[in-house]
Tab-separated table of N, CA, C and O in Angstrom:
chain	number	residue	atom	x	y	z
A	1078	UNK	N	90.277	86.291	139.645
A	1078	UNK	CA	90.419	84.941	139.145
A	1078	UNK	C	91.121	84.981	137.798
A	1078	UNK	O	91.028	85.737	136.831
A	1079	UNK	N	91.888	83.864	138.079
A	1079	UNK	CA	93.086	83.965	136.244
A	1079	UNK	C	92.167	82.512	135.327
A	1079	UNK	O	91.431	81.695	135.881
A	1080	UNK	N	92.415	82.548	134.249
A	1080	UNK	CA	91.696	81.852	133.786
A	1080	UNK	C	92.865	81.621	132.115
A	1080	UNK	O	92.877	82.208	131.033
A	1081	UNK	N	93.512	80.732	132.572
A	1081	UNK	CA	94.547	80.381	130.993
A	1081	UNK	C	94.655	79.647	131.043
A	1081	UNK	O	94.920	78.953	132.025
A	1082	UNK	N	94.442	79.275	129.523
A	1082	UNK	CA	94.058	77.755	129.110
A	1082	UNK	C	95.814	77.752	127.719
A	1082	UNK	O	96.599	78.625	127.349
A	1083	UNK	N	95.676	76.540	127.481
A	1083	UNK	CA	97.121	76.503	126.139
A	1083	UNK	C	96.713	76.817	124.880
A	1083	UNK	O	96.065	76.311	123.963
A	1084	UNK	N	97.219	77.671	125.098
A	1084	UNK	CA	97.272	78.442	122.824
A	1084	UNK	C	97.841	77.666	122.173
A	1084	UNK	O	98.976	77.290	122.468
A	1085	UNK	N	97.296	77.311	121.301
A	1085	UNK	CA	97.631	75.859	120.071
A	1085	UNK	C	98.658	76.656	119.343
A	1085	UNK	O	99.813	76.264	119.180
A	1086	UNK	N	98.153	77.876	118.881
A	1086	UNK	CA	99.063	79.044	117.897
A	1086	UNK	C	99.609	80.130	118.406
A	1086	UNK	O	99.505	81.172	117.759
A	1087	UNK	N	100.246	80.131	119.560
A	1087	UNK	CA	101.005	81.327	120.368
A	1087	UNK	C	102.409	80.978	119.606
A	1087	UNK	O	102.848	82.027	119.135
A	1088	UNK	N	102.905	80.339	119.441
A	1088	UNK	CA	103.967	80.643	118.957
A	1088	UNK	C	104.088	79.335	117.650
A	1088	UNK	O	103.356	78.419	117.274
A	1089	UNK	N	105.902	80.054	117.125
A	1089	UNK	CA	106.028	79.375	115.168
A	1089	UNK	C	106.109	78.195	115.584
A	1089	UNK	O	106.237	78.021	116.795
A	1090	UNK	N	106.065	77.282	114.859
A	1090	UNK	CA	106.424	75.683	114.898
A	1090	UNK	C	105.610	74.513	115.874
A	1090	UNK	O	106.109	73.461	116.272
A	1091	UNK	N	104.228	75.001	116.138
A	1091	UNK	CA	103.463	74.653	117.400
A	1091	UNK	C	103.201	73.122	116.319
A	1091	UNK	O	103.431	71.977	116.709
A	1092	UNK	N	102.967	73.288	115.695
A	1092	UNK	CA	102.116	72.203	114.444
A	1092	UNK	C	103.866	71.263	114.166
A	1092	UNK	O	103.896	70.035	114.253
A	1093	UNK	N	104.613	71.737	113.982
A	1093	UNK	CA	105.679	70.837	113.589
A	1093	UNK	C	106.498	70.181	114.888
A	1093	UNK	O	107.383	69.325	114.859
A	1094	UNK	N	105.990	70.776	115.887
A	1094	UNK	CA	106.112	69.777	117.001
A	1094	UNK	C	105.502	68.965	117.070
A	1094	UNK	O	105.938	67.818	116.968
A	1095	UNK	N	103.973	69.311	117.315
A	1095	UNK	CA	102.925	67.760	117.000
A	1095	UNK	C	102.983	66.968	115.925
A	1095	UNK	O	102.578	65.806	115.944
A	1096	UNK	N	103.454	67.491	114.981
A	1096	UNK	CA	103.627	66.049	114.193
A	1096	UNK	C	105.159	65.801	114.639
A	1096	UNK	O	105.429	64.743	114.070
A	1097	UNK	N	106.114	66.140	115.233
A	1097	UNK	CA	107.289	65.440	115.342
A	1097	UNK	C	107.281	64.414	117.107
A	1097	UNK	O	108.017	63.479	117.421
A	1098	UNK	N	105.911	65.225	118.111
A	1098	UNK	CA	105.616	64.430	118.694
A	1098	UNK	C	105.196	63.137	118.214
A	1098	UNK	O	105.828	62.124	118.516
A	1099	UNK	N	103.952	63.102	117.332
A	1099	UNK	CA	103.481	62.313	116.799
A	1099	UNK	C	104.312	61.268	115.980
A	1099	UNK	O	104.038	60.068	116.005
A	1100	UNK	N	105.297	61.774	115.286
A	1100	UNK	CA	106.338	60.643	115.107
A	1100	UNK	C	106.938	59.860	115.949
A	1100	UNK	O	107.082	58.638	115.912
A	1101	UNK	N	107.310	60.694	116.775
A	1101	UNK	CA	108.348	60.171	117.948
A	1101	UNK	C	107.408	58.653	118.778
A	1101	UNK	O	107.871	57.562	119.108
A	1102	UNK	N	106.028	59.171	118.892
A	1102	UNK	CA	104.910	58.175	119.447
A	1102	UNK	C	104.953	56.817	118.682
A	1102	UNK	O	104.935	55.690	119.177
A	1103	UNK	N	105.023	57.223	117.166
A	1103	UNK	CA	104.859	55.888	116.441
A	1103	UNK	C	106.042	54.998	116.384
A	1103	UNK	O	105.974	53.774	116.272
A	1104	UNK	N	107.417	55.875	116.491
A	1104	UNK	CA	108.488	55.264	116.517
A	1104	UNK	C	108.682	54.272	117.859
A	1104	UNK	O	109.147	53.133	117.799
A	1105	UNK	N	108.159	55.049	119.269
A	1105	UNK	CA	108.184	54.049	120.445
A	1105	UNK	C	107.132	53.171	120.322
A	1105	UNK	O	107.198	52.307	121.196
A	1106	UNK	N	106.296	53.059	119.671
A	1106	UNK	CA	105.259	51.821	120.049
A	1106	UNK	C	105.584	50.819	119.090
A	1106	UNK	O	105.242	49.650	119.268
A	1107	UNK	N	106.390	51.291	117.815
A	1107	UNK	CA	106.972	50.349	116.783
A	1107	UNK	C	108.066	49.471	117.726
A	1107	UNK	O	107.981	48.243	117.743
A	1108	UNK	N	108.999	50.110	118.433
A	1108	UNK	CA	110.314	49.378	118.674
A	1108	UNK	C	109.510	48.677	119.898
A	1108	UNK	O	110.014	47.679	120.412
A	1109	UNK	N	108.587	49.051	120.255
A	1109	UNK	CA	108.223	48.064	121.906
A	1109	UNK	C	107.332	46.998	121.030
A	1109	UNK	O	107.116	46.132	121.878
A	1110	UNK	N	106.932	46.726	120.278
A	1110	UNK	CA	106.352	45.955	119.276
A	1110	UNK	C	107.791	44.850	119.357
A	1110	UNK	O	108.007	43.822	119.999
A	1111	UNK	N	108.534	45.583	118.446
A	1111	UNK	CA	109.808	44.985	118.353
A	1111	UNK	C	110.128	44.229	119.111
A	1111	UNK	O	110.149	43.025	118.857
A	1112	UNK	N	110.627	44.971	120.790
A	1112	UNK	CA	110.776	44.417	121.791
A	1112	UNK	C	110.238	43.362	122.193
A	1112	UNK	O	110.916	42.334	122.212
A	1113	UNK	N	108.719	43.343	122.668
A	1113	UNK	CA	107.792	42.499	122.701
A	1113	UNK	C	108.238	40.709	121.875
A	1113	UNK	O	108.383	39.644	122.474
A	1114	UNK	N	108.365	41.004	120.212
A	1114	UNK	CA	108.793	40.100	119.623
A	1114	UNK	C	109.930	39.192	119.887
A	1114	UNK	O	110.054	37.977	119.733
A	1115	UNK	N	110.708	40.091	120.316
A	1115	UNK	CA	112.165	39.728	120.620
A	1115	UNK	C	112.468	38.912	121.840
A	1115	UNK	O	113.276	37.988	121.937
A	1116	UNK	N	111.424	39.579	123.048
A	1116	UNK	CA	111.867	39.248	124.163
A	1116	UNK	C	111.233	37.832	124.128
A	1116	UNK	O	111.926	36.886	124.503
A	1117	UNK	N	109.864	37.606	123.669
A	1117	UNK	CA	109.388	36.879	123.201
A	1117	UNK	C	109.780	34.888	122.685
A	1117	UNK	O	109.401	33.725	122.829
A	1118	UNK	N	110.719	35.712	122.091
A	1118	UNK	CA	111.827	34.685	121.253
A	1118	UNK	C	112.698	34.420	122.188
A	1118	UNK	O	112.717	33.193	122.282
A	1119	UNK	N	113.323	34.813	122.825
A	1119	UNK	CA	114.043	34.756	123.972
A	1119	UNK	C	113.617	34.045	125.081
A	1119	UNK	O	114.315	33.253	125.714
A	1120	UNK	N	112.139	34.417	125.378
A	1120	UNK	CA	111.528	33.502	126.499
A	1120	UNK	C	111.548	31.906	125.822
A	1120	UNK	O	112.112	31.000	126.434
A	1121	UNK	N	111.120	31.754	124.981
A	1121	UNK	CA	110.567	30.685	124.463
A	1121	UNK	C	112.127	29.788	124.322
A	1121	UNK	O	112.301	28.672	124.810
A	1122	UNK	N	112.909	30.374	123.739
A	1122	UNK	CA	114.314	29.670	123.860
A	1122	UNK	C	115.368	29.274	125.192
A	1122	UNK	O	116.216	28.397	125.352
A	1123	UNK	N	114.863	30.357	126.015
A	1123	UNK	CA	115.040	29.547	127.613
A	1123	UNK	C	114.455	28.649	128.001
A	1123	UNK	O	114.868	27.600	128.495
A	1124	UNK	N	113.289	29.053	127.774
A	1124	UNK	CA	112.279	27.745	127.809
A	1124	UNK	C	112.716	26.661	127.715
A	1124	UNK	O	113.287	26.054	128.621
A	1125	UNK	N	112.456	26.154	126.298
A	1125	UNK	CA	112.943	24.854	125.438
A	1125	UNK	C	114.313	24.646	125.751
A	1125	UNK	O	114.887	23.662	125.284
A	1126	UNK	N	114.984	25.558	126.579
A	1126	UNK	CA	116.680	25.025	126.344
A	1126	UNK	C	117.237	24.898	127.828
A	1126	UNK	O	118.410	24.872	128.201
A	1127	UNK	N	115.699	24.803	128.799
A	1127	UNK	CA	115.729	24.240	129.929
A	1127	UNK	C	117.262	25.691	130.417
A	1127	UNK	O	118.187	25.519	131.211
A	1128	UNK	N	117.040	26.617	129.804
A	1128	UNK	CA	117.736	27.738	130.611
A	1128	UNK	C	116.812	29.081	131.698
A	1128	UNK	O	116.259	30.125	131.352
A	1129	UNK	N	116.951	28.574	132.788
A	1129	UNK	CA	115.769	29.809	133.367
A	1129	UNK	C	116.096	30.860	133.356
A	1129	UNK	O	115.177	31.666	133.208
A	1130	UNK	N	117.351	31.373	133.481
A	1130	UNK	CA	118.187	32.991	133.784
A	1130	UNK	C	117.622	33.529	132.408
A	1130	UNK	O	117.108	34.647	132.355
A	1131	UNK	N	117.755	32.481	130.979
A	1131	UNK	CA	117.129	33.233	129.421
A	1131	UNK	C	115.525	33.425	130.024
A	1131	UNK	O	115.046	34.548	129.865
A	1132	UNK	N	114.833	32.585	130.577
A	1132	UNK	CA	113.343	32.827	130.289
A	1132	UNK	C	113.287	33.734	131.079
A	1132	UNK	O	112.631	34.662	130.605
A	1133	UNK	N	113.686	33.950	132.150
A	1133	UNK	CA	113.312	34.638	133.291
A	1133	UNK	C	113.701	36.302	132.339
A	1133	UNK	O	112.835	37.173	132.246
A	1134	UNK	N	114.763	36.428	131.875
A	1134	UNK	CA	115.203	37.483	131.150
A	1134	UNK	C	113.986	38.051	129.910
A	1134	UNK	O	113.611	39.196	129.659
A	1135	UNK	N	113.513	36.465	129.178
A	1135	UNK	CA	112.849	37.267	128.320
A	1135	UNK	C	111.381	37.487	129.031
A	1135	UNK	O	110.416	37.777	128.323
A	1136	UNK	N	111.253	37.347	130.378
A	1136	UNK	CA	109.653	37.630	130.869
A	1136	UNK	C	109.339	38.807	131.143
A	1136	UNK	O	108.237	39.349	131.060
A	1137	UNK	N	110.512	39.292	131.542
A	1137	UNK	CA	111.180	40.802	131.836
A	1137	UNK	C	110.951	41.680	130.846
A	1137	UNK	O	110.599	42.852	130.974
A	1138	UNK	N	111.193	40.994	129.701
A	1138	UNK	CA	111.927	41.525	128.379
A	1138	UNK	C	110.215	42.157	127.780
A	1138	UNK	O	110.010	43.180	127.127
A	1139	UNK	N	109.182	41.131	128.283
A	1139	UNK	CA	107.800	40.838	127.474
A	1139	UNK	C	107.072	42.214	128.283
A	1139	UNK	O	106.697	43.294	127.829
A	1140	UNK	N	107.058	41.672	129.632
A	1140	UNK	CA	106.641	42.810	130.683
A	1140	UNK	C	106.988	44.264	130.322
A	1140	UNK	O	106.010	45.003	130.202
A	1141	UNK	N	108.339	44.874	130.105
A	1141	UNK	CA	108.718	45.993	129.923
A	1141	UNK	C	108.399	46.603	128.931
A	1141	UNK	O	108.410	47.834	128.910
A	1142	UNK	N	107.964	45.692	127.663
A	1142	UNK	CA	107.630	45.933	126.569
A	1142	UNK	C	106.307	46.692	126.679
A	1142	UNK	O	105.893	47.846	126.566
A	1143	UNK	N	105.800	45.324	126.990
A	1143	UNK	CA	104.008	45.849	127.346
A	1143	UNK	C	103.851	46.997	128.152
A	1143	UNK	O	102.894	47.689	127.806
A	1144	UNK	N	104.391	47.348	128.964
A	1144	UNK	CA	104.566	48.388	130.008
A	1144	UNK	C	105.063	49.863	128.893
A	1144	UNK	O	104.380	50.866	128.688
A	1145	UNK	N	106.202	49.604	128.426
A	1145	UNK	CA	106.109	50.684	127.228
A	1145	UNK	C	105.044	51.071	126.392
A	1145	UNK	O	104.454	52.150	126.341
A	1146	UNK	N	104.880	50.022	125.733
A	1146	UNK	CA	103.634	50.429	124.782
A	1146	UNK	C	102.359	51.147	125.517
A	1146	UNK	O	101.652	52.036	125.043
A	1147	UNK	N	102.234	50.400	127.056
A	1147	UNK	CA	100.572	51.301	127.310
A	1147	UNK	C	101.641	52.474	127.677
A	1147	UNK	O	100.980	53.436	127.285
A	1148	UNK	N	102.630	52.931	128.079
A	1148	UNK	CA	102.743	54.139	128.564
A	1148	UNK	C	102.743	55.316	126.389
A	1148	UNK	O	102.375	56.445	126.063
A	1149	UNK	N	103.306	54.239	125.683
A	1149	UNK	CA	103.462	55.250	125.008
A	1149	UNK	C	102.201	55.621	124.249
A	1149	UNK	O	101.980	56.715	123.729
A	1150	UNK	N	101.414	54.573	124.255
A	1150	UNK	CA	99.851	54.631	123.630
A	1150	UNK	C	98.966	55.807	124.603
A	1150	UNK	O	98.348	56.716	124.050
A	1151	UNK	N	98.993	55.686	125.801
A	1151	UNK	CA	98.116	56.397	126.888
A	1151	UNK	C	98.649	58.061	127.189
A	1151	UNK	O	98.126	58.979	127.820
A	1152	UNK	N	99.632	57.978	126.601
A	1152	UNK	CA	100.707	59.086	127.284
A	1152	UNK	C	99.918	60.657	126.976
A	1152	UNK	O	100.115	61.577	127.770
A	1153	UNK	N	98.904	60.878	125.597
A	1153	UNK	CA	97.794	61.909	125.876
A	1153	UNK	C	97.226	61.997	126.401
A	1153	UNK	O	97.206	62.990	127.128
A	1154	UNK	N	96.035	60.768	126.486
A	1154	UNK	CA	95.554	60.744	127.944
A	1154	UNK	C	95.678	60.990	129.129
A	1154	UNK	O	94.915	61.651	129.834
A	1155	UNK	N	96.945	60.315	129.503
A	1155	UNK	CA	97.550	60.505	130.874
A	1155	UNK	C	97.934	61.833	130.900
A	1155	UNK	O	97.918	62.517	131.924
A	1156	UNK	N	98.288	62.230	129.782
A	1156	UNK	CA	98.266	64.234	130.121
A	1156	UNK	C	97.194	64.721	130.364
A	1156	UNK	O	96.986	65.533	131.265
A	1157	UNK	N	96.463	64.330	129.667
A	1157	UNK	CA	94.992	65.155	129.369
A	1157	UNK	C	94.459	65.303	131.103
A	1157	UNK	O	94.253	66.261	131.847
A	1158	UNK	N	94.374	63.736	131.254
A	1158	UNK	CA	93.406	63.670	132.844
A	1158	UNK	C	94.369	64.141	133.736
A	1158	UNK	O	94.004	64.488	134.860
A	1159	UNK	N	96.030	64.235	133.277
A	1159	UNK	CA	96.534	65.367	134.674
A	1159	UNK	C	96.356	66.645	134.601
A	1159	UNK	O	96.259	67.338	135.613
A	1160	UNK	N	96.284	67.162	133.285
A	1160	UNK	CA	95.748	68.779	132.855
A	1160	UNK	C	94.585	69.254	133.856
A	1160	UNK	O	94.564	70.210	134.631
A	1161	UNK	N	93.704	68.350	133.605
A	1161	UNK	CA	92.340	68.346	134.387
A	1161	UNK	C	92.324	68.194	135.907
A	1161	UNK	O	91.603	68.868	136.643
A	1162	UNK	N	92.984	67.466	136.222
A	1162	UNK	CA	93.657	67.669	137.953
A	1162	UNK	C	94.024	68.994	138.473
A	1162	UNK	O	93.565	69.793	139.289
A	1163	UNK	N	95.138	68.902	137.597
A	1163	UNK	CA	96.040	70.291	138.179
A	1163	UNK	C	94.898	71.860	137.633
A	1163	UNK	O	94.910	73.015	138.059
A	1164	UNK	N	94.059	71.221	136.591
A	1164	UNK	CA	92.875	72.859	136.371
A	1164	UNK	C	91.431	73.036	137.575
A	1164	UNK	O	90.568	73.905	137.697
A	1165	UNK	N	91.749	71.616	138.391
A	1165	UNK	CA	90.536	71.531	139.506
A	1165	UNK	C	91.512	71.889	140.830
A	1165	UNK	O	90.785	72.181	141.780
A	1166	UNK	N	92.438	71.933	141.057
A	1166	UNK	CA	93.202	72.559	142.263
A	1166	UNK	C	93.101	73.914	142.782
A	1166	UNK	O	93.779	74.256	143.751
């Protein structure tokens, strides 16, 4: 039976990845924030301007957003509980 688990410190720069992961995380949940806002503004101006192709665009716009953010918020998690899958196989 093999039994290997991930070395935090097997190799240089393990730590300056996680924090450049960790940036990279804050940077996507900032711009889907963004997004969110934007598309937002967009819905609301199709809306009011009796244009559906704009609202319909910014519903899209709201959806994809939200859809980003849980993927980029969950995205340890969602490793974590596949780690745990693929270590029960």
């Amino acid at each position: 039976m093999i039994d290997i688990d991930p070395n935090g410190t097997g190799l240089p720069g393990i730590e300056q990845l996680r924090t450049i992961v960790g940036a990279v995380m804050t940077v996507g949940l900032i711009l889907a924030v963004l997004a969110l806002i934007v598309s937002a503004v967009v819905w609301a101006y199709g809306a009011n301007s009796s244009n559906p192709h704009l609202a319909g665009r910014g519903k899209i716009g709201v959806l994809v957003s939200c859809g980003a953010a849980i993927i980029c918020g969950a995205s340890v998690a969602l490793v974590n509980f596949f780690w745990g899958i693929g270590q029960a196989v």
